[in-house]
Amino acid sequence: MTEKIKNMQPKYNQGMKQDNDEDSQQYLTFIMANEEYGVEILSVQEIRGWESTTVIPNAPSHVKGVINLRGTIVPIIDLRQRFGIEVLDYGATTVVIVVKVAIANEHKVIGIVVDAVSDVFSVNNDDVRDAPNFGEDTDLSFIKGLTNADEKMVILLDINRLLGNEVLPEAELLSQLMHNLDADKQVVNG
């Protein structure tokens, strides 16, 4: 169930702007725990239905494992767990949004598990408000801001800051782990 981003038509509404110029950006919005979040559409590579992953030993609990996406090993992160939101069983609407994250001078491809995809909005930069300050103990550096869409508040995420600090094994190590796990399965099944 791979869905092409190009097939999603932008929705323009309150606080939204139809012009696709420098004063606005498009965001893919998704739902988690009845809240709506958005990531820049340019960082999104594709949207996939949930599929089982290969678990990586000693990974943090929010790292569900990895998948092989056309030859690229992609770590899968559950954003509910990453945000400390109650964990739900994955269902028919659970999706993985595959994003490209800029880390230092390189790009990594990471999948994020969310409850459901919502829409694509064009957000006027003037309509984005800063996240409230909850003090030094609360890290909100990964929140770009807040905006209204369809009379709902949307939390706009900076995907590079959110996922750029993830402690994940390097691609070569992931590939080797996948190869070893595949070899172990063949020995067991052989």
C-alpha positions as MATLAB code, in Angstrom:
seq = 'MTEKIKNMQPKYNQGMKQDNDEDSQQYLTFIMANEEYGVEILSVQEIRGWESTTVIPNAPSHVKGVINLRGTIVPIIDLRQRFGIEVLDYGATTVVIVVKVAIANEHKVIGIVVDAVSDVFSVNNDDVRDAPNFGEDTDLSFIKGLTNADEKMVILLDINRLLGNEVLPEAELLSQLMHNLDADKQVVNG';
ca = [
       0.000    0.000    0.000;
       2.361    2.694   -1.180;
       0.699    6.027   -1.751;
       2.278    8.624   -4.011;
       2.509   12.096   -2.495;
       1.829   13.673   -5.885;
      -1.688   12.234   -5.889;
      -2.613   14.103   -2.720;
      -4.285   17.410   -3.521;
      -3.419   20.342   -1.246;
      -6.237   21.667    0.876;
      -6.537   25.408    1.358;
      -8.484   26.811    4.238;
      -8.359   29.157    7.211;
      -4.789   30.349    7.681;
      -3.865   28.720    4.409;
      -2.635   30.359    1.247;
      -3.171   29.158   -2.306;
      -0.047   30.718   -3.772;
       2.865   28.332   -3.733;
       5.536   30.970   -3.161;
       8.260   31.777   -0.663;
       5.713   32.922    1.938;
       4.188   29.467    2.322;
       5.211   25.833    2.624;
       3.339   22.599    2.117;
       2.979   20.151    4.987;
       1.795   16.569    5.130;
      -0.328   16.267    8.258;
      -0.915   13.131   10.273;
      -2.805   12.106   13.391;
      -1.478   10.743   16.681;
      -3.609   10.514   19.825;
      -6.282   12.778   18.276;
      -3.726   15.541   17.689;
      -2.618   16.684   14.252;
       1.055   17.095   13.349;
       2.715   18.267   10.150;
       6.038   17.683    8.394;
       7.335   19.536    5.355;
       6.175   17.746    2.235;
       9.649   18.097    0.680;
      11.095   15.785    3.357;
       8.510   13.051    2.657;
       9.565   10.307    0.243;
       6.539    8.044    0.486;
       3.722    6.749    2.642;
       3.448    3.025    3.320;
       1.114    0.778    5.224;
       2.490   -0.815    8.374;
       4.592   -3.922    7.788;
       6.605   -5.971   10.221;
      10.206   -4.962   10.806;
      13.456   -6.709   11.584;
      14.198   -5.888   15.225;
      17.624   -4.447   15.988;
      19.143   -5.685   19.275;
      19.728   -3.063   22.003;
      17.848   -0.349   20.093;
      15.727    2.140   22.067;
      12.115    0.998   22.553;
      10.768    3.585   20.090;
      12.942    2.109   17.305;
      10.701   -0.685   16.015;
      13.387   -2.142   13.746;
      14.330   -1.779   10.093;
      12.820   -2.558    6.699;
      14.452   -3.064    3.332;
      13.026   -0.395    1.020;
      14.212   -1.137   -2.521;
      17.729   -1.924   -1.313;
      17.907    0.820    1.342;
      17.824   -0.223    4.991;
      15.355    2.129    6.702;
      15.066    2.421   10.507;
      11.428    2.626   11.679;
      10.599    4.862   14.648;
       7.270    4.863   16.490;
       6.495    8.539   17.117;
       3.941    7.675   19.807;
       6.692    6.061   21.866;
       9.205    8.779   20.935;
       6.766   11.409   22.278;
       5.790    9.365   25.348;
       2.182    8.930   24.159;
       0.246    5.786   25.118;
       1.138    2.953   22.732;
      -1.651    1.444   20.609;
      -1.773   -1.720   18.557;
      -1.124   -1.068   14.884;
      -4.299   -1.178   12.790;
      -5.597   -0.699    9.264;
      -4.924    3.058    9.275;
      -1.445    2.830   10.814;
       1.097    4.109    8.322;
       4.801    4.640    7.979;
       5.837    8.001    6.577;
       9.277    7.620    4.989;
      11.231   10.873    5.357;
      14.677   12.081    4.372;
      16.497   13.658    7.311;
      19.542   15.923    7.044;
      22.159   14.975    9.629;
      25.419   16.937    9.530;
      26.492   16.745    5.873;
      24.549   13.641    4.931;
      20.972   12.503    4.449;
      19.374    9.492    6.098;
      16.083    7.858    5.268;
      13.923    7.073    8.309;
      10.354    5.811    8.637;
       8.011    7.196   11.268;
       4.982    5.211   12.442;
       1.852    7.342   12.927;
      -1.835    6.586   13.550;
      -3.089    7.923   10.202;
      -2.278   10.404    7.457;
      -4.602   13.401    7.357;
      -4.012   15.859    4.502;
      -1.608   18.139    2.646;
      -1.839   21.835    3.533;
      -0.117   24.912    2.224;
       0.733   26.968    5.312;
       1.367   30.699    5.139;
       4.553   31.405    7.126;
       2.875   34.453    8.751;
       0.253   32.129   10.269;
       2.796   29.978   12.125;
       3.038   30.777   15.840;
       5.890   29.834   18.171;
       5.403   26.914   20.525;
       4.791   28.002   24.125;
       7.769   27.973   26.479;
       7.376   25.346   29.206;
      10.740   25.998   30.821;
      14.213   24.526   30.499;
      13.130   20.986   31.402;
      10.951   20.623   28.300;
      12.726   20.288   24.959;
      10.488   21.626   22.208;
      13.301   22.473   19.790;
      11.840   19.999   17.259;
       8.584   22.002   17.029;
       8.706   24.620   14.260;
       5.474   26.183   15.416;
       1.707   25.912   15.582;
      -0.923   26.855   13.014;
      -4.656   26.474   12.472;
      -6.060   24.218    9.753;
      -9.734   23.319    9.479;
     -10.305   24.916   12.896;
      -7.792   22.486   14.437;
      -4.397   23.294   15.855;
      -1.574   21.631   13.882;
       1.856   21.114   15.454;
       4.504   21.641   12.762;
       7.562   19.456   13.341;
      11.158   20.085   12.322;
      11.885   16.531   11.201;
      15.651   17.155   11.073;
      15.767   18.208   14.726;
      13.310   15.515   15.802;
      15.084   12.601   14.148;
      18.540   14.047   13.566;
      19.647   13.117   17.074;
      18.483    9.507   16.925;
      21.176    7.056   17.952;
      20.949    4.563   15.114;
      23.516    2.136   13.790;
      25.275    3.159   10.573;
      23.864    1.889    7.279;
      26.710   -0.626    6.802;
      26.108   -2.122   10.241;
      22.347   -2.320    9.571;
      22.986   -4.065    6.254;
      25.307   -6.550    7.965;
      22.729   -7.215   10.702;
      20.030   -7.801    8.065;
      22.342  -10.150    6.142;
      23.169  -12.106    9.313;
      19.500  -12.372   10.291;
      18.575  -13.585    6.785;
      21.394  -16.150    6.926;
      20.198  -17.367   10.351;
      16.648  -17.786    8.998;
      17.935  -19.858    6.074;
      19.901  -22.126    8.417;
      16.843  -22.630   10.658;
      14.507  -23.223    7.704;
      17.056  -25.308    5.740;
];
